[in-house]
Short mmCIF file of C-alpha atoms and ligand atoms in Angstrom, two decimals:
data_model
loop_
_atom_site.label_atom_id
_atom_site.label_comp_id
_atom_site.label_asym_id
_atom_site.label_seq_id
_atom_site.Cartn_x
_atom_site.Cartn_y
_atom_site.Cartn_z
CA MET A 1 0.00 0.00 0.00
CA VAL A 2 1.28 3.45 -0.88
CA ARG A 3 1.88 5.43 2.28
CA PRO A 4 0.78 9.03 2.33
CA SER A 5 3.63 11.51 2.62
CA ASP A 6 3.71 13.74 5.71
CA LYS A 7 2.35 16.62 3.70
CA THR A 8 -0.55 14.54 2.51
CA ALA A 9 -1.32 13.36 6.01
CA ASN A 10 -1.33 16.97 7.14
CA ASN A 11 -3.75 17.92 4.40
CA ARG A 12 -6.35 15.57 5.84
CA THR A 13 -7.69 15.36 9.33
CA PRO A 14 -6.86 12.16 11.26
CA ARG A 15 -10.56 11.36 11.19
CA GLU A 16 -10.61 11.51 7.37
CA LEU A 17 -7.48 9.35 7.15
CA ASN A 18 -8.96 6.75 9.50
CA ARG A 19 -12.17 6.72 7.52
CA SER A 20 -10.25 6.10 4.28
CA LEU A 21 -8.21 3.37 5.95
CA VAL A 22 -11.31 1.53 7.20
CA LEU A 23 -13.06 1.89 3.84
CA ASP A 24 -10.00 0.47 2.03
CA LEU A 25 -9.94 -2.50 4.40
CA VAL A 26 -13.65 -3.22 3.96
CA GLN A 27 -13.22 -3.02 0.20
CA GLU A 28 -10.26 -5.36 0.16
CA HIS A 29 -11.18 -7.83 2.90
CA GLY A 30 -14.97 -7.69 3.23
CA PRO A 31 -17.16 -9.30 4.43
CA ILE A 32 -15.34 -8.43 7.63
CA SER A 33 -16.26 -7.81 11.27
CA ARG A 34 -15.62 -4.62 13.27
CA THR A 35 -13.24 -6.59 15.52
CA ASN A 36 -11.11 -7.66 12.56
CA LEU A 37 -11.19 -4.13 11.16
CA ALA A 38 -9.87 -2.82 14.47
CA ARG A 39 -7.16 -5.47 14.49
CA MET A 40 -6.06 -4.79 10.91
CA SER A 41 -6.23 -0.99 11.11
CA GLY A 42 -4.67 -0.64 14.55
CA LEU A 43 -7.58 1.62 15.54
CA THR A 44 -9.64 1.13 18.69
CA LYS A 45 -12.95 -0.72 18.41
CA PRO A 46 -15.05 2.34 19.36
CA THR A 47 -13.28 4.41 16.64
CA VAL A 48 -13.94 1.69 14.06
CA SER A 49 -17.57 1.40 15.16
CA ALA A 50 -18.13 5.15 14.85
CA ILE A 51 -16.60 5.17 11.35
CA ILE A 52 -18.70 2.17 10.33
CA GLU A 53 -21.90 3.93 11.50
CA GLU A 54 -20.99 6.83 9.20
CA LEU A 55 -20.20 4.53 6.27
CA LEU A 56 -23.45 2.57 6.78
CA GLU A 57 -25.40 5.80 6.80
CA SER A 58 -23.75 7.07 3.61
CA GLY A 59 -24.39 3.68 1.96
CA SER A 60 -20.70 3.05 1.14
CA VAL A 61 -20.77 -0.06 3.32
CA ARG A 62 -23.55 -2.54 4.06
CA ASP A 63 -24.30 -5.04 6.78
CA VAL A 64 -24.47 -8.58 5.37
CA GLY A 65 -25.49 -10.56 8.44
CA THR A 66 -23.70 -12.42 11.19
CA GLU A 67 -20.84 -14.81 11.48
CA SER A 68 -20.32 -17.04 14.48
CA ARG A 69 -17.18 -19.07 14.65
CA GLY A 70 -17.11 -20.52 18.13
CA GLY A 71 -17.28 -17.22 20.00
CA ARG A 72 -19.93 -14.51 19.99
CA PRO A 73 -21.63 -13.84 16.64
CA ALA A 74 -20.24 -10.78 14.84
CA ARG A 75 -21.94 -8.57 12.25
CA LEU A 76 -20.16 -8.64 8.91
CA LEU A 77 -19.67 -5.62 6.67
CA GLU A 78 -18.94 -5.36 2.99
CA PHE A 79 -18.24 -2.62 0.48
CA ASN A 80 -21.36 -1.56 -1.42
CA ASP A 81 -20.40 -1.60 -5.10
CA ASP A 82 -23.72 0.01 -6.05
CA SER A 83 -23.44 2.96 -3.70
CA ALA A 84 -21.98 5.28 -6.33
CA ALA A 85 -21.04 5.44 -10.00
CA PHE A 86 -18.25 7.24 -11.81
CA LEU A 87 -17.77 8.48 -15.31
CA GLY A 88 -14.50 7.93 -17.17
CA ILE A 89 -13.93 9.62 -20.51
CA GLU A 90 -10.99 8.86 -22.76
CA ILE A 91 -10.48 11.10 -25.77
CA GLY A 92 -8.07 9.10 -27.91
CA VAL A 93 -6.57 9.82 -31.29
CA GLU A 94 -8.79 7.23 -32.96
CA GLN A 95 -11.61 6.51 -30.49
CA THR A 96 -13.42 8.46 -27.83
CA VAL A 97 -14.70 6.27 -25.00
CA VAL A 98 -17.34 7.12 -22.42
CA ALA A 99 -17.57 4.58 -19.59
CA VAL A 100 -19.53 4.14 -16.37
CA ALA A 101 -17.94 2.35 -13.42
CA ASP A 102 -19.34 1.23 -10.07
CA ALA A 103 -18.16 2.42 -6.64
CA ARG A 104 -15.27 -0.05 -6.71
CA GLY A 105 -14.14 1.37 -10.05
CA ARG A 106 -15.13 -1.66 -12.13
CA LEU A 107 -16.41 -0.79 -15.61
CA ARG A 108 -20.12 -1.48 -15.97
CA ALA A 109 -20.63 -0.13 -19.49
CA ARG A 110 -18.68 1.67 -22.19
CA LEU A 111 -19.42 3.20 -25.58
CA ASP A 112 -16.75 3.83 -28.21
CA HIS A 113 -17.14 6.52 -30.82
CA PRO A 114 -14.75 7.56 -33.59
CA SER A 115 -12.73 10.65 -32.59
CA VAL A 116 -12.94 13.75 -34.74
CA GLN A 117 -9.71 15.53 -35.61
CA ARG A 118 -9.37 19.28 -35.18
CA ASP A 119 -12.89 19.78 -33.79
CA PRO A 120 -12.89 19.76 -29.97
CA GLN A 121 -16.39 21.33 -29.76
CA ARG A 122 -17.79 18.44 -31.77
CA THR A 123 -15.97 15.99 -29.44
CA VAL A 124 -17.66 17.61 -26.42
CA ARG A 125 -21.07 17.35 -28.12
CA ASP A 126 -20.43 13.68 -28.97
CA ILE A 127 -19.55 12.92 -25.35
CA ALA A 128 -22.69 14.70 -24.09
CA GLU A 129 -24.77 12.57 -26.46
CA LEU A 130 -23.05 9.35 -25.40
CA LEU A 131 -23.57 9.96 -21.68
CA PRO A 132 -27.31 9.10 -21.41
CA ARG A 133 -26.82 6.10 -23.69
CA VAL A 134 -23.96 4.64 -21.66
CA LEU A 135 -25.87 5.25 -18.42
CA GLN A 136 -28.84 3.38 -19.84
CA LEU A 137 -26.54 0.54 -20.90
CA SER A 138 -25.06 0.36 -17.39
CA GLY A 139 -28.46 0.33 -15.68
CA ILE A 140 -27.17 2.98 -13.26
CA PRO A 141 -29.32 6.10 -12.79
CA ARG A 142 -27.64 9.46 -13.39
CA LYS A 143 -28.36 10.59 -9.83
CA ARG A 144 -25.85 8.03 -8.58
CA LEU A 145 -22.96 9.62 -10.51
CA ARG A 146 -20.51 11.00 -7.92
CA GLY A 147 -17.63 12.05 -10.11
CA ALA A 148 -16.13 12.21 -13.57
CA CYS A 149 -12.74 12.59 -15.19
CA ALA A 150 -11.58 12.97 -18.78
CA ILE A 151 -8.18 12.20 -20.28
CA VAL A 152 -6.53 13.39 -23.48
CA PRO A 153 -3.36 12.50 -25.40
CA GLY A 154 -1.76 15.89 -24.91
CA LEU A 155 -0.58 18.62 -22.56
CA VAL A 156 -3.13 19.66 -19.95
CA GLU A 157 -2.58 22.88 -18.04
CA ARG A 158 -3.30 22.74 -14.32
CA PRO A 159 -5.45 23.65 -12.62
CA SER A 160 -7.45 25.18 -15.50
CA GLY A 161 -7.90 21.90 -17.41
CA VAL A 162 -7.11 23.65 -20.67
CA CYS A 163 -5.75 21.23 -23.27
CA VAL A 164 -2.81 23.32 -24.39
CA LEU A 165 -1.61 21.03 -27.15
CA ALA A 166 -2.72 17.64 -28.48
CA PRO A 167 -0.80 17.36 -31.76
CA ASN A 168 -2.29 14.00 -32.75
CA LEU A 169 -5.83 15.41 -32.31
CA GLY A 170 -4.98 18.76 -33.88
CA TRP A 171 -6.05 20.65 -30.73
CA GLU A 172 -4.49 23.80 -29.35
CA ARG A 173 -5.53 25.76 -26.25
CA PHE A 174 -9.00 24.26 -25.86
CA PRO A 175 -10.71 24.79 -22.46
CA LEU A 176 -11.73 21.14 -22.19
CA ARG A 177 -12.52 21.08 -18.49
CA ALA A 178 -14.83 24.11 -18.70
CA GLU A 179 -16.57 22.92 -21.87
CA LEU A 180 -17.12 19.34 -20.67
CA SER A 181 -18.28 20.48 -17.22
CA ARG A 182 -20.86 22.76 -18.83
CA ALA A 183 -22.05 20.18 -21.37
CA LEU A 184 -22.33 17.33 -18.83
CA ARG A 185 -23.60 19.55 -15.96
CA MET A 186 -20.97 18.21 -13.53
CA GLN A 187 -17.32 18.88 -12.72
CA VAL A 188 -15.06 17.05 -15.18
CA PRO A 189 -11.37 17.42 -14.29
CA VAL A 190 -9.01 16.71 -17.17
CA TYR A 191 -5.69 14.84 -17.15
CA ASN A 192 -3.03 13.76 -19.53
CA MET A 193 -3.42 10.08 -20.49
CA PRO A 194 -0.14 8.65 -19.09
CA GLN A 195 -0.72 10.46 -15.77
CA ALA A 196 -4.12 8.77 -15.45
CA ALA A 197 -2.68 5.41 -16.51
CA ALA A 198 -0.03 5.73 -13.80
CA VAL A 199 -2.80 6.11 -11.21
CA ALA A 200 -4.59 2.99 -12.50
CA GLU A 201 -1.36 1.02 -12.48
CA GLY A 202 -0.74 1.94 -8.84
CA GLN A 203 -4.20 0.89 -7.73
CA LEU A 204 -4.98 -2.08 -9.97
CA GLY A 205 -1.91 -3.09 -11.94
CA ALA A 206 1.79 -3.83 -11.81
CA ALA A 207 2.69 -0.88 -9.55
CA ARG A 208 0.49 -1.86 -6.60
CA GLY A 209 2.49 -1.40 -3.44
CA HIS A 210 5.06 0.84 -5.13
CA ALA A 211 5.54 4.44 -4.01
CA SER A 212 7.83 5.60 -6.83
CA TYR A 213 7.38 4.39 -10.39
CA VAL A 214 6.98 5.64 -13.93
CA TRP A 215 4.33 4.63 -16.46
CA ILE A 216 5.29 5.16 -20.08
CA TYR A 217 2.97 5.21 -23.06
CA VAL A 218 4.66 3.97 -26.24
CA GLY A 219 2.22 4.20 -29.10
CA LEU A 220 1.16 7.04 -31.38
CA GLY A 221 3.46 9.19 -29.25
CA VAL A 222 5.59 8.67 -26.14
CA GLY A 223 4.81 10.17 -22.73
CA ALA A 224 5.21 9.31 -19.06
CA GLY A 225 3.16 9.50 -15.88
CA LEU A 226 5.41 9.96 -12.84
CA VAL A 227 4.57 8.81 -9.33
CA VAL A 228 7.10 10.06 -6.82
CA ASP A 229 6.89 9.06 -3.14
CA GLY A 230 3.26 8.04 -3.50
CA ARG A 231 2.09 11.14 -5.35
CA LEU A 232 1.51 11.95 -8.98
CA PHE A 233 4.12 14.46 -10.00
CA PHE A 234 2.76 17.22 -12.24
CA GLY A 235 5.34 19.98 -12.25
CA MET A 236 4.49 23.67 -12.29
CA GLN A 237 1.78 23.62 -14.97
CA GLY A 238 1.12 19.90 -15.28
CA TYR A 239 3.41 19.27 -18.24
CA SER A 240 5.67 16.71 -16.55
CA GLY A 241 6.58 13.45 -18.25
CA GLU A 242 6.98 14.60 -21.86
CA ILE A 243 9.90 12.29 -22.54
CA GLY A 244 8.73 11.73 -26.13
CA HIS A 245 10.21 15.11 -26.96
CA CYS A 246 13.65 14.46 -25.50
CA ARG A 247 15.96 15.01 -28.43
CA VAL A 248 17.97 11.86 -29.15
CA ALA A 249 19.43 12.78 -32.59
CA ASP A 250 20.43 16.22 -33.84
CA ASP A 251 19.51 15.47 -37.43
CA GLY A 252 16.64 13.02 -36.85
CA PRO A 253 13.23 12.97 -38.55
CA PRO A 254 10.84 15.92 -38.05
CA CYS A 255 8.50 15.59 -35.03
CA GLY A 256 4.87 16.69 -34.58
CA CYS A 257 6.10 19.25 -32.04
CA GLY A 258 7.99 21.16 -34.73
CA ARG A 259 11.51 20.04 -33.75
CA ARG A 260 13.66 17.23 -35.11
CA GLY A 261 15.05 14.01 -33.71
CA CYS A 262 12.69 13.67 -30.73
CA LEU A 263 12.53 10.26 -29.03
CA GLU A 264 9.06 9.60 -30.39
CA THR A 265 10.28 9.91 -33.98
CA PHE A 266 12.34 6.75 -33.25
CA THR A 267 10.01 4.74 -31.03
CA SER A 268 6.32 5.12 -31.90
CA VAL A 269 3.74 3.67 -34.29
CA MET A 270 4.88 6.10 -37.01
CA ALA A 271 8.54 5.22 -36.47
CA LEU A 272 7.76 1.50 -36.72
CA ARG A 273 5.85 2.01 -39.94
CA ARG A 274 8.76 3.94 -41.38
CA ALA A 275 11.25 1.29 -40.29
CA ALA A 276 9.06 -1.49 -41.71
CA GLU A 277 8.84 0.26 -45.06
CA ALA A 278 12.57 0.81 -45.16
CA ALA A 279 13.21 -2.84 -44.30
CA SER A 280 10.60 -4.36 -46.63
CA ALA A 281 13.12 -4.57 -49.49
CA ARG A 282 15.17 -6.98 -47.34
CA SER A 283 12.39 -9.11 -45.86
CA HIS A 284 9.70 -11.16 -47.62
CA VAL A 285 7.48 -11.08 -44.58
CA LEU A 286 7.71 -7.31 -44.17
CA ALA A 287 7.14 -6.82 -47.89
CA ALA A 288 4.04 -9.02 -47.68
CA LEU A 289 2.50 -7.00 -44.84
CA ALA A 290 -0.16 -4.59 -46.00
CA ARG A 291 0.74 -0.90 -46.36
CA PRO A 292 0.61 1.25 -44.36
CA HIS A 293 2.20 -1.25 -41.99
CA ASP A 294 0.02 -1.88 -39.05
CA VAL A 295 1.70 -2.44 -35.71
CA GLY A 296 -0.40 -5.50 -34.87
CA ALA A 297 0.68 -7.28 -38.06
CA LEU A 298 4.29 -6.26 -37.53
CA ALA A 299 4.16 -7.54 -33.93
CA ALA A 300 2.65 -10.84 -35.10
CA ALA A 301 5.50 -11.24 -37.61
CA ALA A 302 8.09 -10.44 -34.92
CA LEU A 303 6.53 -12.90 -32.49
CA ALA A 304 6.45 -15.56 -35.22
CA GLY A 305 10.22 -15.19 -35.50
CA ASP A 306 10.70 -12.94 -38.53
CA GLU A 307 14.15 -11.44 -37.99
CA GLY A 308 13.38 -8.18 -39.81
CA ALA A 309 10.28 -7.49 -37.70
CA ARG A 310 12.08 -8.55 -34.52
CA GLY A 311 14.92 -6.17 -35.30
CA ILE A 312 12.47 -3.29 -35.67
CA PHE A 313 11.03 -3.87 -32.17
CA LEU A 314 14.51 -4.41 -30.68
CA ASP A 315 15.66 -1.09 -32.19
CA ALA A 316 12.54 0.69 -30.94
CA GLY A 317 13.30 -0.69 -27.47
CA ALA A 318 16.92 0.44 -27.68
CA GLN A 319 15.78 3.98 -28.53
CA LEU A 320 13.15 3.93 -25.80
CA ALA A 321 15.92 3.03 -23.35
CA ARG A 322 17.38 6.52 -23.85
CA GLY A 323 14.17 8.11 -22.54
CA ILE A 324 13.78 5.57 -19.73
CA ALA A 325 17.40 6.17 -18.73
CA VAL A 326 16.72 9.88 -18.20
CA LEU A 327 13.87 9.01 -15.82
CA LEU A 328 15.95 6.38 -13.99
CA ASN A 329 18.86 8.78 -13.56
CA VAL A 330 16.67 11.64 -12.35
CA LEU A 331 13.90 9.95 -10.35
CA ASN A 332 15.39 6.63 -9.20
CA PRO A 333 12.02 4.81 -9.39
CA GLN A 334 11.33 1.27 -8.14
CA LEU A 335 9.60 0.17 -11.33
CA VAL A 336 9.03 1.12 -14.97
CA VAL A 337 5.69 0.09 -16.52
CA LEU A 338 5.16 0.28 -20.27
CA GLY A 339 1.82 0.55 -22.09
CA GLY A 340 0.60 1.43 -25.58
CA GLU A 341 0.42 -0.10 -29.04
CA LEU A 342 4.11 -1.06 -29.23
CA LEU A 343 3.55 -3.50 -26.36
CA ALA A 344 1.88 -5.82 -28.88
CA ALA A 345 5.37 -7.40 -28.99
CA SER A 346 6.21 -6.54 -25.39
CA ASP A 347 8.84 -9.24 -24.76
CA ILE A 348 10.90 -8.15 -27.77
CA LEU A 349 10.51 -4.41 -27.10
CA ILE A 350 11.51 -4.88 -23.46
CA ALA A 351 14.47 -7.08 -24.46
CA GLY A 352 15.63 -4.15 -26.61
CA VAL A 353 15.21 -1.77 -23.67
CA ARG A 354 17.09 -4.03 -21.25
CA GLU A 355 19.97 -4.58 -23.63
CA ALA A 356 20.48 -0.83 -24.20
CA LEU A 357 19.75 0.56 -20.71
CA PRO A 358 23.20 -0.03 -19.17
CA ARG A 359 24.73 2.20 -21.88
CA HIS A 360 22.68 5.17 -20.68
CA THR A 361 22.34 4.87 -16.91
CA VAL A 362 24.56 4.42 -13.92
CA ARG A 363 22.39 1.78 -12.27
CA ALA A 364 19.78 0.15 -14.51
CA GLY A 365 20.20 -3.53 -13.77
CA ASP A 366 18.00 -3.65 -10.71
CA VAL A 367 14.99 -1.64 -11.92
CA PRO A 368 12.31 -3.92 -13.41
CA VAL A 369 10.80 -2.86 -16.75
CA VAL A 370 7.44 -4.57 -17.29
CA ALA A 371 4.44 -4.44 -19.63
CA SER A 372 1.24 -3.04 -18.12
CA PRO A 373 -1.23 -5.83 -17.33
CA LEU A 374 -4.05 -3.30 -17.85
CA GLY A 375 -3.49 -3.19 -21.61
CA SER A 376 -5.33 -0.62 -23.67
CA GLU A 377 -7.69 0.16 -20.75
CA ALA A 378 -5.00 1.65 -18.49
CA GLY A 379 -5.88 5.26 -19.32
CA LEU A 380 -9.63 4.77 -19.05
CA LEU A 381 -9.33 2.89 -15.73
CA GLY A 382 -7.10 5.72 -14.51
CA ALA A 383 -9.77 8.26 -15.42
CA VAL A 384 -12.27 6.26 -13.37
CA GLN A 385 -9.86 6.05 -10.42
CA LEU A 386 -9.28 9.81 -10.56
CA ALA A 387 -13.05 10.37 -10.68
CA ARG A 388 -13.38 8.13 -7.59
CA GLU A 389 -10.61 9.88 -5.67
CA GLY A 390 -12.81 12.91 -5.22
CA SER A 391 -15.37 10.90 -3.25
CA VAL A 392 -14.08 7.49 -2.17
CA ARG A 393 -10.74 8.82 -0.93
CA SER A 394 -8.71 5.66 -0.85
CA LEU A 395 -5.30 5.72 0.80
CA ARG A 396 -3.71 3.58 -1.89
CA LEU A 397 -2.61 6.55 -3.93
CA VAL A 398 -3.13 9.88 -2.35
CA PRO A 399 -2.81 12.64 -4.90
CA ASP A 400 -4.13 15.41 -2.68
CA SER A 401 -3.11 17.97 -5.25
CA VAL A 402 -5.49 16.10 -7.54
CA LEU A 403 -8.27 16.23 -4.97
CA GLN A 404 -7.99 19.97 -4.57
CA ASP A 405 -8.45 20.28 -8.31
CA SER A 406 -11.41 17.98 -8.59
CA ALA A 407 -13.39 19.47 -5.70
CA PRO A 408 -16.54 21.03 -7.19
ZN1 LIG B 501 8.95 16.42 -30.55
#
């Protein structure tokens, strides 16, 4: 479990912290008795009982009868999955997803809709139209919605929620938070996709129990979500983690950001397509793959043993290692988690990373680099977790700076 930093603890009253602790325990270990909650939390029984009364009243927890094992019968409590619902919105380059999750953060329904380039107003209208349909699909009434969060593949200014730049969507300085909040008639905080994915990874995925880790998206672009000492790290305006635009070659290919030789021009879907085209003269398999080369087909060829396709993923991994090395040298994380389209051949990509890392860092050997078990849903699940943070207030990841932003 991620421990709150001192600052975080100071931002919440002890009562709030205890309440979060008890709620986390009920969620993880329920059905559970008050006695066991007291034992596991280290709180006194009267304190636990008072908190449970509050949680029963709010509906977050319910009484599910008695247990008697030898001694006196004890009332058992469990987390009420139906007590609240949360809205997660992912605006992707190709698809926009609107999803409804239960109080535990499990997806109950989702609707996918093709994204529209260069028209953020239209995207907001599409989302507003999808909302009642996805609620109907989930069977959850709108009045039970307790929070929402949207994510985008681009720079999000904090705390305004203005999407300053999303090159792959063709957006510039769009007030997404304000527009979505107005259209959906509720507060909709906005985050950058890898930041949200990092939150999901810490609560549900490979980074559970880790206080310092980085989550890196390697797909249409490259970007990182940074968790440092149990907190999401945003930087001054929220633009942290843009490792895709670290320059790795002075005379490299032009990048969407207007510069040349950025990391993402060497390790992204576009870079793989370019490499596959360049290599197709030398490989029958690559030549046989349809144009434009699709990453899934290329990954399948690599996994089937085609040396040309394998080499492309190994090279992409070796380039990615340069960006990862910067984060390892600066942040000294416990774990690196990778997600995104290039993970379709994760073992080969990661082998390329591992082979190259020692050339760029002083101590790389002991930091695990793993593929996200959450797959393509990492960002969306992160949006749901961030929507929940405003009301459920788990202690597992305590981004209090996030909470201040998402308070209505
Ligand atoms: Zn760039």
